[in-house]
Short mmCIF file of C-alpha atoms and ligand atoms in Angstrom, two decimals:
data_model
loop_
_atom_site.label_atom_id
_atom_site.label_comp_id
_atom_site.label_asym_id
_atom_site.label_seq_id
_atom_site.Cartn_x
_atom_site.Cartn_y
_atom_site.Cartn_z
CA UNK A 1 63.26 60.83 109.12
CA UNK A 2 59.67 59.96 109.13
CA UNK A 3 58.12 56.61 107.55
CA UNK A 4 55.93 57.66 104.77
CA UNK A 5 53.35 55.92 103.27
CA UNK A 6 52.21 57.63 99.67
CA UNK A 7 48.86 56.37 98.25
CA UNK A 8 49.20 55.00 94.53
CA UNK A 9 46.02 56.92 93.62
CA UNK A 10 46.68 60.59 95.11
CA UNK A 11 46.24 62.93 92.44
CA UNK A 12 45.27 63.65 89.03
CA UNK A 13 42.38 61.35 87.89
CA UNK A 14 41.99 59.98 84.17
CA UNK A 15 39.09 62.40 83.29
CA UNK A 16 41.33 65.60 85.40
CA UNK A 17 44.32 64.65 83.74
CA UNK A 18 42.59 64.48 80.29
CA UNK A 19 40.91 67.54 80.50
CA UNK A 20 43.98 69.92 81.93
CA UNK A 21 46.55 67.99 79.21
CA UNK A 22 43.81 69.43 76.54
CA UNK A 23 43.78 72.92 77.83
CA UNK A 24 47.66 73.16 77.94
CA UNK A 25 47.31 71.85 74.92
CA UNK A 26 45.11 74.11 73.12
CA UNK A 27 46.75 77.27 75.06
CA UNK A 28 49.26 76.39 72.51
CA UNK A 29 47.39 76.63 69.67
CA UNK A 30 47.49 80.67 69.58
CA UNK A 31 44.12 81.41 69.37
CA UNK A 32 41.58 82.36 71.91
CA UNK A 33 41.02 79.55 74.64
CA UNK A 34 37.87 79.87 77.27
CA UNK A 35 37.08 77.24 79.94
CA UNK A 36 33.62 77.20 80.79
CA UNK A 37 34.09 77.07 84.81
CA UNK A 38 37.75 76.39 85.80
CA UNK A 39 39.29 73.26 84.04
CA UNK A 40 39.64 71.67 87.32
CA UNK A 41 39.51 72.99 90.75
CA UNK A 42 43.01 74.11 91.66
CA UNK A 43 44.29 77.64 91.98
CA UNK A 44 47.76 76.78 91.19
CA UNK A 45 46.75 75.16 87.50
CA UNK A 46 43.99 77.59 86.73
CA UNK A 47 46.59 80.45 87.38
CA UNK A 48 49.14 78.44 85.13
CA UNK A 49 46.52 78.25 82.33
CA UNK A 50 45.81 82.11 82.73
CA UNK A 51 49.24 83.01 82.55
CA UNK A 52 48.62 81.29 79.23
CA UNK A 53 46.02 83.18 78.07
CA UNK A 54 43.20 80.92 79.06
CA UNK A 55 40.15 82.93 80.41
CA UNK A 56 37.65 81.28 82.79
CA UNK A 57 34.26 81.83 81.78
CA UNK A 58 32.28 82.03 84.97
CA UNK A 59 28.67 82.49 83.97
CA UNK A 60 25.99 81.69 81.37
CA UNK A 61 26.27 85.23 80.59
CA UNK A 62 29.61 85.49 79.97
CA UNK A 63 29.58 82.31 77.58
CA UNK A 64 26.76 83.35 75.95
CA UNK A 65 28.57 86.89 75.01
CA UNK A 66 31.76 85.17 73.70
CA UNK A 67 32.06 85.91 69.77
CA UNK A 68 34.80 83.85 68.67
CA UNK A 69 37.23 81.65 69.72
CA UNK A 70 37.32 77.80 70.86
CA UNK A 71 35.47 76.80 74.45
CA UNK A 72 36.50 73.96 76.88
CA UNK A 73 33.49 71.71 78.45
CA UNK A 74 35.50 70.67 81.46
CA UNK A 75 35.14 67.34 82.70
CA UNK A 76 32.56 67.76 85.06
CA UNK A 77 30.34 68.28 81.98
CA UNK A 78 27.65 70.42 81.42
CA UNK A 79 23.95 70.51 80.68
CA UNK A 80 22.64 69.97 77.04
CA UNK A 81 21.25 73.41 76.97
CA UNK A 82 25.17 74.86 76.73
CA UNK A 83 25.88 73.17 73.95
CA UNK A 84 22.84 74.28 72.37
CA UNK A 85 23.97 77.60 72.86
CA UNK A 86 27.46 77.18 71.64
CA UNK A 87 26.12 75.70 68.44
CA UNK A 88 23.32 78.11 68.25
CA UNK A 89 26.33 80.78 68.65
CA UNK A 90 28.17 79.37 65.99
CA UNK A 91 31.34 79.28 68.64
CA UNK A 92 34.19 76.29 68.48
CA UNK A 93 33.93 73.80 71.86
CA UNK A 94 35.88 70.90 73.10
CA UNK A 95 34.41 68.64 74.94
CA UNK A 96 36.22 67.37 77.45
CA UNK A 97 33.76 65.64 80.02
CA UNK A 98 35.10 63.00 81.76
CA UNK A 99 33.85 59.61 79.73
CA UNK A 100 31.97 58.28 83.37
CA UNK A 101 30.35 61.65 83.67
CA UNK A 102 28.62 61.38 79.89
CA UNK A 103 27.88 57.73 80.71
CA UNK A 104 25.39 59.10 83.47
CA UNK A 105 24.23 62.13 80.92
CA UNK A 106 23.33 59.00 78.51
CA UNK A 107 21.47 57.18 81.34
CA UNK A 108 19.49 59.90 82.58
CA UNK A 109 18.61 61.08 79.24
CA UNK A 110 17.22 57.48 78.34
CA UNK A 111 15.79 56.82 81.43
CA UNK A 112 13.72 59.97 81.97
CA UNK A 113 12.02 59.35 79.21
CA UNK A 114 10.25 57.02 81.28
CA UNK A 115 10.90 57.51 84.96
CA UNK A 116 11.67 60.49 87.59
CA UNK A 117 15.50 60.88 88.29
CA UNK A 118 16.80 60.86 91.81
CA UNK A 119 20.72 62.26 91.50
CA UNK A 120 23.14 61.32 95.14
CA UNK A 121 25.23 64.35 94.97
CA UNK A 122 25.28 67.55 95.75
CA UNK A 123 23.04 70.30 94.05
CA UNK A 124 25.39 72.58 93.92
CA UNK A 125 27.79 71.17 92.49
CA UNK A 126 28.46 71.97 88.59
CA UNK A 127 28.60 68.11 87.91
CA UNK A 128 24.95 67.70 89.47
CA UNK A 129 23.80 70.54 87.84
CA UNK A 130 25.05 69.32 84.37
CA UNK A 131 23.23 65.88 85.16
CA UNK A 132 20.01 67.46 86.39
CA UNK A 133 20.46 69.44 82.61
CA UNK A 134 19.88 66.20 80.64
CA UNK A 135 16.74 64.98 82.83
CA UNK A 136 13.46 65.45 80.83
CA UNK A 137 11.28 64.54 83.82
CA UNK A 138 11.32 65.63 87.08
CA UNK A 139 14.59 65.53 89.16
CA UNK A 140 15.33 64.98 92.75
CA UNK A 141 18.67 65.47 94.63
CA UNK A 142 19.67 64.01 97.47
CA UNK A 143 22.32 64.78 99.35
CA UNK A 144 22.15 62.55 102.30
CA UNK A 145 21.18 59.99 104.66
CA UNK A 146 18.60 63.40 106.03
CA UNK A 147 17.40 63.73 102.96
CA UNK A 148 16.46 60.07 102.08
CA UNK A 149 14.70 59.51 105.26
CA UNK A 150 12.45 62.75 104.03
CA UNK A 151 12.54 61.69 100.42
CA UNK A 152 8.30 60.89 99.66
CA UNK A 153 8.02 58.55 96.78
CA UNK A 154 4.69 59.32 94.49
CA UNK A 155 2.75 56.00 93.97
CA UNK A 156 2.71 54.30 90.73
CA UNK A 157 6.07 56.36 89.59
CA UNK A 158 9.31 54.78 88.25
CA UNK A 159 12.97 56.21 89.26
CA UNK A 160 16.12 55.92 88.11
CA UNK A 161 18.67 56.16 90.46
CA UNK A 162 22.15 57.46 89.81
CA UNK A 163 25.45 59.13 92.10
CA UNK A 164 28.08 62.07 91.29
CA UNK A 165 30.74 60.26 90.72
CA UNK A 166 32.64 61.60 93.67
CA UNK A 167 29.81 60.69 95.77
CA UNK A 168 31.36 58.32 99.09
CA UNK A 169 30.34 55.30 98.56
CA UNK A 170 29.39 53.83 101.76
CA UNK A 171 27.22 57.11 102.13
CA UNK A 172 25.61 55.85 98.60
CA UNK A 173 25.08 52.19 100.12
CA UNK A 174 23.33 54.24 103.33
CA UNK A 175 20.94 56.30 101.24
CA UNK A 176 20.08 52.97 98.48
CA UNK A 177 18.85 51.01 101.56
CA UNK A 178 16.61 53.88 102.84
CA UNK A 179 15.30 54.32 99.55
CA UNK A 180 14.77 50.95 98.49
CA UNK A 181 12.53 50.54 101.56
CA UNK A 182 10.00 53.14 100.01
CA UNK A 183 10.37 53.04 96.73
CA UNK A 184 9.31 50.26 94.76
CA UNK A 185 9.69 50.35 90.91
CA UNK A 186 13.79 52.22 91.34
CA UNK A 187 16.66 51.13 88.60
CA UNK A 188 19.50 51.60 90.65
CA UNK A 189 22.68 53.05 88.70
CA UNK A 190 25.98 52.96 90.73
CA UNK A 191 27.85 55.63 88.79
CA UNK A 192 30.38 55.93 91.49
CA UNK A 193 33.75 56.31 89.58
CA UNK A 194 36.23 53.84 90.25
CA UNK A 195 38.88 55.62 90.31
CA UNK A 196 36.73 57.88 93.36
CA UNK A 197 36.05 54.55 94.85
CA UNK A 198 39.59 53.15 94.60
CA UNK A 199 41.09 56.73 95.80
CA UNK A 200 38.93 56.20 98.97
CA UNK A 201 39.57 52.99 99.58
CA UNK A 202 43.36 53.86 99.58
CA UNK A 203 42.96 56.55 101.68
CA UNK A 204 41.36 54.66 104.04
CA UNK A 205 43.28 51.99 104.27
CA UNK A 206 46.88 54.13 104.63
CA UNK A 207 44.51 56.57 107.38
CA UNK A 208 43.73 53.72 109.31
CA UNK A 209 47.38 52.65 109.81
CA UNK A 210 49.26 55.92 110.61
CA UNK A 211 49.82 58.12 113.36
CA UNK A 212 49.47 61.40 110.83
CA UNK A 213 47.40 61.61 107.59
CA UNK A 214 47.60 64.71 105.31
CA UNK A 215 44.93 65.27 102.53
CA UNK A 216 46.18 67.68 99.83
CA UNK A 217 43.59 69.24 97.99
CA UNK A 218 41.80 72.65 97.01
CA UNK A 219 39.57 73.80 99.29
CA UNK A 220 36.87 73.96 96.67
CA UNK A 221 37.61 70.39 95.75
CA UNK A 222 34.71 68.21 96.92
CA UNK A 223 36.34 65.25 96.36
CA UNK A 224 39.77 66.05 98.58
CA UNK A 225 36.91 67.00 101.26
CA UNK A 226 35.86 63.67 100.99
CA UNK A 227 38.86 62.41 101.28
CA UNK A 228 39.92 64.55 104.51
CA UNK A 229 36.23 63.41 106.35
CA UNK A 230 37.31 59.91 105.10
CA UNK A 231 40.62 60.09 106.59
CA UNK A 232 39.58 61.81 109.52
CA UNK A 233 37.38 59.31 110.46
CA UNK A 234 40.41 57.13 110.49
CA UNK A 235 43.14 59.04 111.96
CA UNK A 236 42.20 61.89 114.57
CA UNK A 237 45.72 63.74 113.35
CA UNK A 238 44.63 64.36 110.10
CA UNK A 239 45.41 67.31 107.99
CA UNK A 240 43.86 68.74 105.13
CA UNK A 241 46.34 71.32 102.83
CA UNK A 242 46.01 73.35 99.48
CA UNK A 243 49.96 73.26 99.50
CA UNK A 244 53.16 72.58 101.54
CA UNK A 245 53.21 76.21 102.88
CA UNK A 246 49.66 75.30 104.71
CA UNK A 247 51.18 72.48 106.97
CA UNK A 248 51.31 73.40 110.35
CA UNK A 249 52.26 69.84 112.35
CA UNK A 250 52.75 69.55 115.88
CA UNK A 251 55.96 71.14 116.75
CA UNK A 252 58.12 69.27 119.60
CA UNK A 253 56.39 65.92 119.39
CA UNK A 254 56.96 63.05 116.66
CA UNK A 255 54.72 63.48 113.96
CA UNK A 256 55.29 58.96 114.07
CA UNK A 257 54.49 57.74 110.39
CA UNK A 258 52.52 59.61 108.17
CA UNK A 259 50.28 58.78 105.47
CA UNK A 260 49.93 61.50 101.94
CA UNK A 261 47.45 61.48 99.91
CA UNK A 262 45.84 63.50 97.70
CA UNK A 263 42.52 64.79 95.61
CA UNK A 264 41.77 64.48 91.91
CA UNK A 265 42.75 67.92 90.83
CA UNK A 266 45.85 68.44 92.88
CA UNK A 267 49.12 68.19 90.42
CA UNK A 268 52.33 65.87 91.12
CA UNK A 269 54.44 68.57 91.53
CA UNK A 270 52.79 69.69 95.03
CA UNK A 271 51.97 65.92 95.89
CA UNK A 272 56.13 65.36 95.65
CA UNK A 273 56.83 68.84 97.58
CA UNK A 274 54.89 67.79 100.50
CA UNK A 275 56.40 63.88 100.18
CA UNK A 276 59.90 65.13 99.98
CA UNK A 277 59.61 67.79 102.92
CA UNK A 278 58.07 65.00 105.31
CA UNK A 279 60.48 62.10 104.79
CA UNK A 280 63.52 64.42 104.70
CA UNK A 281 62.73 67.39 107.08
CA UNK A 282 60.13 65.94 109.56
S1 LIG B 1 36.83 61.31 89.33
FE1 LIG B 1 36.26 59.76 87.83
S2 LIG B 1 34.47 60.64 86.85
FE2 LIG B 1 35.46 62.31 87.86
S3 LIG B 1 36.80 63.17 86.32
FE3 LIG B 1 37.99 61.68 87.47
S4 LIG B 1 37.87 59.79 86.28
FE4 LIG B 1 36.22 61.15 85.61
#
């Protein structure tokens, strides 16, 4: 029986939780339920919903040619222009953006009245897009330390700096310093969600003392990624999984103790089926 170690954090986040309890909620309600992007990223859920009757809206397009029926914002938010649509559409929405994400919507908004933005995170994420769609001045994105070190401030400009909230925060720490060398008039935002920072923290503290780590997450989940580079950099046995069926551990030798944990969008029930199988099987 191997020793396993669990982190307190794996899983569902407040603003995950909030928004998927909503949609199962609402898939309830008998009428016609759209999420505008999946509701979080996790195959299993999103095919739950579906068998629900919940249809994914993928595209602008497709939003913009729904005629009735109630939309989910998902909690990764989205830019103000959608919800100008929506009500300019006449169509029902629920927002359900994670309160931390519309707290950086609210900065941004304020501050660009005044100053350039510079968003950590990456562009192609929806969340970064969404920010980037409440910005009235111009908008940088940086991704990394690469990008900083390129980044050319424009004399006699003011920035606001803020961070996807998934953003890893020693990364964020990295690129601050090489900006604040440049840049001289820069309000610095850490919008870093706690819960990211205290789900990292976990993970690599339990990484660092194990033989095994496994990271349970979508593959499309940036922040399980983060977690499995995180862990990784920890723990040289690490494993990153969508689901029990994907672990593939070392047959023949002891796995020794072995650390779970898991990404904001991955549900308990998978989290447990992975605990159970490697303390009682393993
Ligand atoms: S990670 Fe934080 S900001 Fe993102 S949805 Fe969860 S609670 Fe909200």
């Amino acid at each position: 029986m191997a020793k396993v170690i669990t982190a307190k954090t794996a899983g569902f986040c407040f603003g995950v939780k909030r928004a998927v309890d909503k949609a199962f909620e609402l898939s309830e309600s008998g009428g016609e339920i759209y999420t505008f992007g999946p509701v979080i990223h996790n195959d299993e859920v999103v095919g739950k919903l579906k068998e629900k009757g919940v249809k994914v809206l993928n595209t602008e397009e497709e939003l913009a040619a729904v005629k009735s029926g109630t939309v989910i914002l998902r909690s990764h938010g989205v830019s103000r222009h959608i919800i100008e649509l929506l009500e300019s559409n006449g169509i029902d929405y629920v927002d359900v953006t994670c309160p931390f994400v519309k707290r950086i919507h609210d900065i941004v908004d304020k501050e660009s009245l005044t100053r350039q933005i510079i968003i950590v995170g990456n562009p192609d994420h929806p969340e970064v897009q969404g920010i980037m769609g409440w910005c009235r001045s111009k908008t940088h994105v940086i991704r990394d330390v690469a990008d900083a070190a390129d980044f050319k401030g424009e004399e006699g400009v003011s920035y606001c700096l803020v961070s996807q909230t998934t953003f890893n925060y020693k990364k964020f720490e990295e690129i601050v310093e090489i900006l604040n060398e440049k840049l001289y008039n820069t309000l610095i935002v850490n919008t870093i969600c706690n819960a990211t920072e205290k789900h990292q923290a976990e993970a690599r503290e339990i990484a660092s003392m194990v033989d095994t780590m496994i990271v349970i997450g979508d593959v499309k989940s940036s922040n399980s990624r983060k977690l499995f580079e995180i862990c990784r950099e920890q723990c040289d046995q690490t494993y990153f999984i969508q689901t029990l069926k994907d672990l593939r551990l070392p047959g023949g030798t002891s796995v020794g103790s072995v650390g779970i944990t898991a990404g904001a969008s991955t549900p308990n029930n998978i989290i447990e089926e992975v605990q159970n199988y490697v303390r009682d099987d393993i």
